[in-house]
Coordinates of N, CA and C in Angstrom, one line a residue:
F1 N -11.6 3.3 -6.0 CA -10.7 3.5 -5.6 C -10.5 4.6 -5.2
K2 N -11.1 5.7 -5.2 CA -11.0 7.1 -4.2 C -10.9 6.5 -2.9
T3 N -12.4 5.7 -2.4 CA -12.8 5.9 -1.1 C -11.7 5.2 -0.3
A4 N -10.7 3.5 -1.1 CA -9.7 3.5 -0.5 C -8.9 3.8 -0.4
C5 N -8.3 5.1 -1.1 CA -7.1 5.9 -0.9 C -7.7 6.8 0.5
E6 N -8.7 7.5 0.2 CA -9.0 8.1 1.6 C -8.9 7.6 3.0
N7 N -9.3 5.8 3.1 CA -9.0 5.4 4.1 C -7.9 5.0 4.0
A8 N -6.9 4.6 3.5 CA -5.7 4.7 3.7 C -4.9 5.8 3.6
V9 N -4.8 7.1 3.6 CA -4.3 8.2 4.2 C -4.9 8.5 5.6
E10 N -6.0 7.6 6.2 CA -6.3 7.7 7.5 C -5.5 7.0 8.1
A11 N -4.8 5.6 7.7 CA -4.4 4.8 8.1 C -2.7 5.5 8.1
I12 N -2.4 5.9 7.1 CA -1.1 6.7 6.9 C -1.0 8.2 8.1
E13 N -1.8 8.5 8.5 CA -1.7 9.8 9.4 C -1.9 9.1 10.8
T14 N -2.2 8.1 11.2 CA -2.3 7.5 12.3 C -0.8 6.7 12.5
A15 N 0.0 6.4 11.6 CA 1.2 5.8 11.3 C 2.4 6.9 11.8
Y16 N 1.4 8.4 11.4 CA 2.4 9.5 11.4 C 2.5 9.6 13.2
V17 N 1.3 9.8 13.3 CA 1.3 10.4 14.8 C 2.1 9.9 15.7
E18 N 1.5 7.8 15.6 CA 2.5 7.2 16.5 C 4.0 7.1 16.4
A19 N 4.3 7.7 14.8 CA 5.7 7.7 14.8 C 6.0 8.8 15.1
T20 N 5.6 9.9 15.4 CA 6.4 11.5 15.7 C 6.0 11.2 17.6
S21 N 5.3 10.4 17.7 CA 5.0 10.5 19.0 C 6.1 9.4 20.1
N22 N 6.6 9.2 19.1 CA 8.0 8.4 19.8 C 9.5 8.7 19.4
T23 N 10.0 8.2 20.2 CA 11.4 8.7 19.5 C 12.2 7.2 19.0
N24 N 12.7 7.2 18.0 CA 12.9 6.3 17.2 C 12.2 5.6 16.8
C25 N 10.9 5.8 16.0 CA 10.3 5.0 15.9 C 9.6 5.2 14.5
I26 N 9.4 4.0 13.7 CA 9.3 4.1 12.5 C 7.6 3.9 12.4
G27 N 6.5 4.1 11.9 CA 5.1 3.8 11.5 C 4.9 3.3 9.7
L28 N 4.5 1.8 9.8 CA 4.5 0.8 9.2 C 3.2 0.8 8.6
V29 N 3.0 1.1 7.2 CA 1.8 0.7 7.3 C 1.6 -0.2 6.0
K30 N 0.7 -1.1 5.9 CA 0.8 -2.5 4.8 C -0.7 -1.8 4.1
L31 N -0.4 -1.7 2.7 CA -1.7 -1.6 2.0 C -2.0 -2.4 0.9
M32 N -3.2 -2.1 0.2 CA -3.6 -3.4 -0.2 C -3.2 -3.1 -1.5
G33 N -2.8 -4.1 -2.7 CA -2.1 -4.0 -3.7 C -1.6 -5.1 -3.8
R34 N -2.1 -6.1 -4.7 CA -1.1 -7.4 -5.3 C -0.4 -7.2 -6.2
H35 N -0.8 -6.9 -7.2 CA 0.4 -6.9 -8.2 C 0.6 -5.3 -8.6
C36 N -0.3 -4.4 -8.0 CA 0.4 -2.8 -8.5 C 0.1 -1.8 -7.4
G37 N 0.7 -1.3 -7.1 CA 0.5 -0.1 -6.0 C 0.0 1.4 -6.1
F38 N -0.9 1.1 -6.9 CA -2.2 2.5 -7.3 C -2.1 3.2 -5.7
I39 N -2.9 2.2 -5.2 CA -3.4 3.1 -3.8 C -2.5 2.9 -2.9
A40 N -1.7 2.3 -2.6 CA -0.3 2.9 -2.1 C 0.2 4.5 -1.8
L41 N 0.7 4.2 -3.6 CA 1.3 5.5 -4.6 C 0.5 6.7 -4.1
R42 N -0.9 6.7 -4.0 CA -2.0 7.8 -4.3 C -1.7 8.2 -2.9
A43 N -2.2 7.2 -1.9 CA -2.5 7.4 -0.7 C -1.1 8.3 0.2
T44 N 0.1 7.7 -0.2 CA 1.2 8.3 0.1 C 1.2 9.4 -0.6
L45 N 1.1 9.4 -1.7 CA 1.0 11.3 -2.7 C 0.0 11.9 -1.6
A46 N -0.9 11.7 -0.8 CA -2.3 12.3 -0.5 C -1.8 12.5 0.8
A47 N -1.2 11.7 1.5 CA -0.7 12.1 3.0 C 0.3 13.0 3.3
R48 N 1.2 12.7 2.0 CA 2.5 14.0 1.9 C 3.3 14.3 3.7
N49 N 3.3 12.5 4.0 CA 4.2 12.8 5.2 C 4.9 11.4 5.4
V50 N 5.2 10.8 3.9 CA 5.7 9.3 4.0 C 7.0 9.5 3.9
D51 N 7.6 8.7 4.0 CA 9.1 8.8 3.8 C 10.1 7.7 3.0
I52 N 9.3 6.9 2.7 CA 9.3 5.6 2.1 C 8.4 5.0 1.6
C53 N 8.1 4.5 0.3 CA 6.6 4.0 -0.4 C 7.6 2.8 -1.3
L54 N 7.3 1.6 -0.7 CA 7.4 0.7 -1.5 C 6.2 -0.1 -2.4
L55 N 6.8 -0.2 -3.6 CA 5.4 -0.5 -4.6 C 6.2 -2.2 -5.1
P56 N 5.0 -2.7 -5.8 CA 5.3 -4.3 -6.6 C 6.3 -4.1 -7.6
E57 N 6.0 -3.0 -8.3 CA 6.6 -2.5 -9.5 C 7.9 -1.8 -9.5
M58 N 8.7 -2.0 -8.0 CA 9.9 -1.4 -8.0 C 10.9 -2.2 -7.9
D59 N 12.2 -2.6 -8.5 CA 13.2 -3.0 -7.8 C 13.5 -2.6 -6.4
V60 N 13.3 -3.3 -5.3 CA 13.6 -2.5 -4.3 C 15.2 -3.5 -3.7
S61 N 16.0 -2.3 -2.8 CA 17.1 -2.7 -2.1 C 16.9 -2.6 -1.0
L62 N 17.3 -3.8 0.0 CA 17.0 -3.9 1.5 C 17.8 -3.3 2.0
P63 N 19.1 -3.0 1.8 CA 20.1 -2.3 2.4 C 20.0 -0.7 2.0
K64 N 19.4 -0.6 0.6 CA 19.4 0.9 0.8 C 18.0 1.4 1.8
I65 N 17.0 0.5 1.5 CA 15.9 1.0 2.8 C 16.7 0.8 4.1
F66 N 17.4 0.1 4.6 CA 17.9 0.2 6.1 C 18.5 1.1 6.2
T67 N 19.4 1.9 5.1 CA 20.7 3.2 5.1 C 19.6 4.2 5.3
H68 N 18.9 4.2 4.5 CA 17.9 5.3 4.8 C 16.9 5.7 5.6
C69 N 16.5 4.6 6.7 CA 15.4 4.4 7.7 C 16.8 4.9 9.2
L70 N 17.8 4.6 9.1 CA 18.8 4.6 10.0 C 19.4 6.1 9.9
K71 N 19.2 6.9 8.5 CA 20.1 8.1 8.8 C 18.4 8.8 9.1
L72 N 17.2 8.4 8.6 CA 16.1 9.5 9.5 C 15.9 9.0 10.5
M73 N 16.4 8.4 11.3 CA 16.5 8.1 12.7 C 17.1 9.1 13.4
R74 N 18.6 9.0 12.7 CA 19.8 10.2 13.5 C 19.2 11.4 13.3
E75 N 18.3 11.8 12.2 CA 17.8 13.1 11.7 C 16.9 14.0 12.0
Q76 N 15.4 12.5 11.7 CA 14.1 13.4 12.5 C 14.1 12.5 13.5
R77 N 14.1 11.4 13.7 CA 14.0 10.6 14.8 C 12.4 9.7 14.6
H78 N 12.2 9.9 13.7 CA 10.7 9.4 13.5 C 10.9 8.6 11.3
A79 N 10.0 8.1 11.3 CA 9.9 7.9 9.7 C 8.3 7.0 9.5
V80 N 8.1 7.3 8.5 CA 6.8 6.6 8.1 C 7.3 5.9 7.1
I81 N 7.0 4.2 6.7 CA 7.2 3.6 5.6 C 5.7 3.3 5.1
V82 N 5.2 3.0 4.0 CA 4.1 2.4 3.0 C 4.6 1.6 2.4
V83 N 4.2 -0.1 2.7 CA 4.3 -1.0 1.7 C 3.2 -1.5 1.4
A84 N 3.0 -1.8 -0.2 CA 2.0 -2.7 -0.8 C 2.3 -3.8 -0.6
E85 N 1.2 -4.3 -0.4 CA 1.1 -6.0 -0.4 C 1.9 -7.0 -1.4
G86 N 1.7 -6.5 -2.5 CA 2.4 -7.2 -3.8 C 3.9 -7.1 -3.6
C87 N 4.7 -6.2 -2.5 CA 5.8 -6.4 -2.6 C 6.3 -7.5 -1.8
G88 N 5.0 -8.6 -1.1 CA 5.7 -10.2 -0.6 C 6.1 -10.9 -1.5
D89 N 5.8 -10.6 -2.6 CA 6.1 -11.6 -3.7 C 7.2 -11.0 -4.6
T90 N 8.0 -10.1 -4.5 CA 9.3 -9.1 -4.8 C 10.2 -9.1 -4.0
L91 N 10.0 -9.0 -2.5 CA 11.1 -8.7 -1.6 C 11.3 -9.9 -0.8
L92 N 10.4 -10.9 -0.9 CA 10.4 -12.4 -0.4 C 9.8 -13.2 -1.3
E93 N 10.2 -14.6 -1.3 CA 9.8 -15.6 -1.8 C 8.3 -16.1 -1.1
S94 N 7.2 -16.1 -2.0 CA 6.0 -16.9 -1.4 C 5.8 -18.7 -1.5
S95 N 4.8 -19.2 -1.0 CA 5.0 -20.5 -0.8 C 4.7 -20.8 -2.4
G96 N 4.3 -20.0 -3.5 CA 3.2 -20.7 -4.6 C 2.0 -21.1 -4.5
E97 N 1.7 -21.4 -3.3 CA 0.1 -21.8 -3.0 C -0.8 -20.5 -3.6
H98 N -2.1 -21.6 -3.4 CA -3.2 -20.4 -3.7 C -4.3 -20.6 -3.4
D99 N -5.3 -19.4 -2.9 CA -5.8 -19.7 -2.2 C -7.4 -20.6 -3.0
A100 N -8.5 -20.2 -2.3 CA -10.1 -20.9 -2.5 C -10.2 -20.0 -4.1
G101 N -9.7 -19.4 -4.2 CA -10.6 -18.5 -5.2 C -9.5 -18.5 -6.3
G102 N -8.3 -18.9 -6.2 CA -7.3 -19.3 -7.0 C -5.9 -18.6 -7.3
N103 N -6.1 -17.0 -6.4 CA -5.5 -16.3 -6.7 C -3.8 -16.8 -5.8
K104 N -2.7 -16.5 -6.3 CA -1.3 -16.7 -5.3 C -1.3 -16.2 -4.2
K105 N -1.3 -17.3 -3.1 CA -0.6 -16.8 -1.9 C 0.2 -16.0 -1.8
L106 N 0.2 -14.7 -1.2 CA 1.4 -13.7 -1.1 C 2.3 -13.7 0.2
S107 N 3.6 -13.9 0.5 CA 3.7 -13.7 1.5 C 3.6 -12.3 2.1
D108 N 3.7 -12.7 3.7 CA 2.9 -11.3 4.4 C 3.8 -10.2 4.7
V109 N 4.2 -9.6 3.6 CA 5.2 -8.4 4.1 C 5.5 -7.7 5.1
G110 N 4.2 -7.0 5.4 CA 4.3 -6.2 6.5 C 5.1 -6.8 7.5
P111 N 4.7 -7.9 8.4 CA 5.7 -8.5 9.9 C 6.9 -8.3 9.1
W112 N 7.2 -9.1 8.1 CA 8.7 -9.7 7.2 C 9.3 -8.3 7.3
L113 N 9.2 -7.0 6.8 CA 9.6 -6.0 7.1 C 10.1 -5.8 8.2
R114 N 8.8 -5.6 9.1 CA 9.0 -5.2 10.5 C 10.1 -6.0 11.4
D115 N 10.3 -7.0 10.8 CA 11.4 -8.0 11.8 C 12.8 -7.5 11.0
Q116 N 12.7 -7.4 9.9 CA 13.9 -7.1 8.9 C 14.8 -5.9 9.9
L117 N 13.6 -4.7 9.8 CA 14.1 -3.8 10.3 C 14.3 -3.8 11.9
L118 N 13.8 -4.3 12.7 CA 14.4 -4.4 14.1 C 15.2 -5.1 14.0
W119 N 15.9 -6.4 13.0 CA 17.2 -7.0 13.3 C 18.0 -6.0 12.9
Y120 N 17.8 -5.3 11.5 CA 19.2 -4.1 11.2 C 19.5 -3.4 12.1
F121 N 18.4 -2.6 13.1 CA 18.8 -1.7 13.9 C 19.6 -2.2 15.3
K122 N 18.9 -3.3 15.6 CA 19.8 -4.3 16.7 C 21.0 -4.3 16.3
K123 N 21.5 -5.0 15.3 CA 22.8 -5.2 14.7 C 23.6 -4.0 14.7
M124 N 22.7 -2.8 14.4 CA 23.5 -1.2 14.1 C 23.5 -0.8 15.5
Q125 N 23.0 -1.2 16.9 CA 23.2 -0.8 18.2 C 22.1 0.6 18.3
T126 N 21.0 0.6 17.3 CA 20.1 1.6 17.5 C 19.2 1.3 18.0
P127 N 18.4 2.1 18.9 CA 16.7 1.7 19.5 C 15.5 1.9 18.1
L128 N 15.0 1.1 18.6 CA 13.9 1.5 17.7 C 12.7 0.9 18.1
T129 N 11.6 1.7 17.5 CA 10.0 0.7 17.8 C 9.3 1.3 16.6
I130 N 8.8 0.3 16.2 CA 8.2 0.3 15.3 C 6.3 -0.3 15.2
K131 N 5.5 0.8 15.2 CA 4.0 0.8 14.8 C 3.7 0.1 13.7
Y132 N 2.8 -0.8 13.4 CA 2.7 -1.6 12.2 C 1.3 -1.8 12.5
I133 N 0.6 -0.8 11.2 CA -0.7 -1.1 11.1 C -1.1 -1.6 9.7
D134 N -1.8 -2.6 9.8 CA -2.5 -3.4 8.4 C -3.9 -2.7 8.6
P135 N -4.3 -1.7 7.7 CA -5.6 -1.4 7.8 C -6.6 -2.1 6.4
T136 N -5.8 -3.1 5.7 CA -6.7 -3.9 4.8 C -7.8 -4.0 4.7
Y137 N -8.5 -4.9 5.6 CA -10.2 -4.9 6.0 C -11.0 -3.8 6.5
S138 N -10.2 -3.3 7.1 CA -11.5 -1.4 7.6 C -11.0 -0.8 6.0
I139 N -10.5 -1.1 5.4 CA -10.3 -0.5 4.0 C -11.1 -0.8 2.8
R140 N -11.3 -2.5 2.8 CA -12.4 -2.8 2.2 C -13.7 -3.0 2.7
A141 N -14.0 -2.6 4.1 CA -15.2 -2.8 4.4 C -16.3 -1.1 4.6
V142 N -15.5 -0.2 3.8 CA -16.0 0.7 4.5 C -17.1 0.9 3.0
P143 N -18.3 1.7 3.1 CA -19.2 1.9 2.3 C -18.2 3.4 1.0
A144 N -18.8 2.8 -0.5 CA -18.0 4.2 -1.3 C -18.4 5.5 -0.8
N145 N -17.7 6.4 -1.3 CA -17.9 7.6 -1.2 C -18.4 8.5 -2.2
A146 N -18.9 9.2 -2.3 CA -19.7 9.9 -3.4 C -19.3 9.7 -4.8
N147 N -17.9 9.7 -5.0 CA -17.7 9.6 -6.3 C -17.6 8.5 -6.7
D148 N -17.2 7.5 -5.8 CA -17.3 6.1 -6.4 C -18.2 5.3 -6.7
S149 N -19.5 5.8 -5.8 CA -21.0 5.3 -6.0 C -21.4 5.7 -7.1
V150 N -21.2 6.9 -7.4 CA -21.5 7.4 -8.7 C -21.0 6.8 -9.9
Y151 N -19.9 6.8 -10.0 CA -18.9 5.9 -10.8 C -19.5 4.6 -11.1
C152 N -19.8 4.0 -10.2 CA -20.4 2.6 -10.1 C -21.7 2.4 -10.7
S153 N -22.3 3.5 -10.5 CA -23.9 3.7 -10.8 C -23.7 3.6 -12.2
V154 N -22.9 4.4 -12.8 CA -22.7 4.8 -14.5 C -22.0 3.5 -15.3
L155 N -21.4 3.0 -14.3 CA -20.6 1.6 -15.0 C -22.1 0.4 -15.3
A156 N -22.6 0.6 -14.1 CA -24.1 -0.3 -13.9 C -24.8 0.2 -15.4
Q157 N -24.9 1.4 -15.4 CA -25.9 1.4 -16.1 C -25.7 1.6 -17.8
H158 N -24.2 1.6 -18.2 CA -23.7 1.2 -19.7 C -23.8 -0.3 -19.4
A159 N -23.5 -0.8 -18.4 CA -23.1 -2.7 -18.5 C -24.7 -2.8 -18.9
V160 N -26.1 -2.3 -18.3 CA -27.2 -2.8 -19.0 C -27.5 -2.7 -20.0
H161 N -27.3 -1.3 -20.4 CA -27.6 -0.9 -22.0 C -26.5 -1.7 -22.8
C162 N -25.7 -2.3 -22.7 CA -24.8 -2.9 -23.6 C -25.7 -4.6 -23.7
A163 N -25.7 -4.9 -22.7 CA -26.7 -6.3 -22.4 C -27.9 -5.9 -23.5
M164 N -28.8 -5.1 -23.0 CA -30.0 -5.2 -23.5 C -29.5 -4.8 -25.0
A165 N -28.5 -4.3 -25.2 CA -28.2 -3.7 -27.3 C -27.9 -5.3 -27.2
G166 N -27.5 -6.6 -26.7 CA -27.3 -8.0 -27.0 C -25.6 -8.2 -27.6
Y167 N -25.2 -7.3 -26.7 CA -23.8 -7.1 -26.8 C -22.8 -8.5 -25.9
T168 N -22.4 -9.0 -26.0 CA -21.5 -10.2 -24.9 C -20.3 -10.0 -24.7
G169 N -19.6 -10.4 -24.3 CA -18.0 -10.7 -23.9 C -17.4 -9.3 -23.7
V170 N -17.7 -8.0 -23.4 CA -17.5 -7.2 -23.0 C -17.7 -6.5 -21.6
V171 N -16.6 -5.6 -21.5 CA -17.0 -4.8 -20.3 C -17.0 -3.3 -20.5
V172 N -17.2 -3.0 -19.4 CA -17.5 -1.5 -19.5 C -16.3 -0.9 -18.7
G173 N -15.8 0.4 -19.1 CA -14.5 1.2 -18.5 C -14.6 2.2 -19.0
K174 N -13.8 3.3 -18.3 CA -13.9 4.9 -18.8 C -11.9 4.8 -18.8
V175 N -12.1 5.3 -20.6 CA -11.3 5.3 -21.3 C -11.2 6.9 -21.9
D176 N -10.1 7.8 -21.8 CA -10.2 9.3 -21.9 C -11.4 10.0 -21.9
E177 N -11.9 9.8 -20.2 CA -12.8 10.2 -19.9 C -14.4 10.4 -20.2
R178 N -14.4 8.9 -21.3 CA -15.4 8.3 -22.0 C -15.9 7.2 -21.4
F179 N -16.8 6.6 -21.4 CA -17.1 5.4 -21.0 C -17.5 4.3 -22.4
V180 N -16.7 3.5 -22.5 CA -16.9 2.4 -23.9 C -16.7 0.8 -23.2
M181 N -17.3 0.7 -24.3 CA -17.1 -1.3 -24.3 C -15.6 -1.8 -24.6
L182 N -14.9 -2.7 -23.8 CA -14.0 -2.9 -24.1 C -14.0 -4.8 -24.4
P183 N -13.6 -5.1 -25.4 CA -13.8 -6.7 -26.0 C -12.9 -7.6 -24.3

């Protein structure tokens, strides 16, 4: 988790540099998070330069996003938007299909949101450039940082202890700073 957040912050910072280097520019970053926006939220808080963060847990009003973006362009001439991929199921309808792993295929919210913003700004006769960044695979492909590596090792050790003790049908997790077996 921490590794993913660190790399997501880098993508957000890249979007910020792009957005502030151009007039009337939005840096739009789509981050992983099919059903929850933990990574998007944590990376947004860590980056400290995000203007809008959209999470699947939120009720999102597209007109309010449009209005706020227009206000940002008029006031500061740039913006950074982070959207979790799970918003592809809340902002627009998906096909209902499933992938080979059995997961529901989500509509790709990043390009859709980019196109919606461009359409709105064109309608408002306001110039806009959007720099779209989707670092999903590059975030998943990095080696774990020291914290995540130690955490995974401890989880693995506890899982082996459970198996050696004869426990089945359990997972190991951390609850209130203690490693526990959960049914």
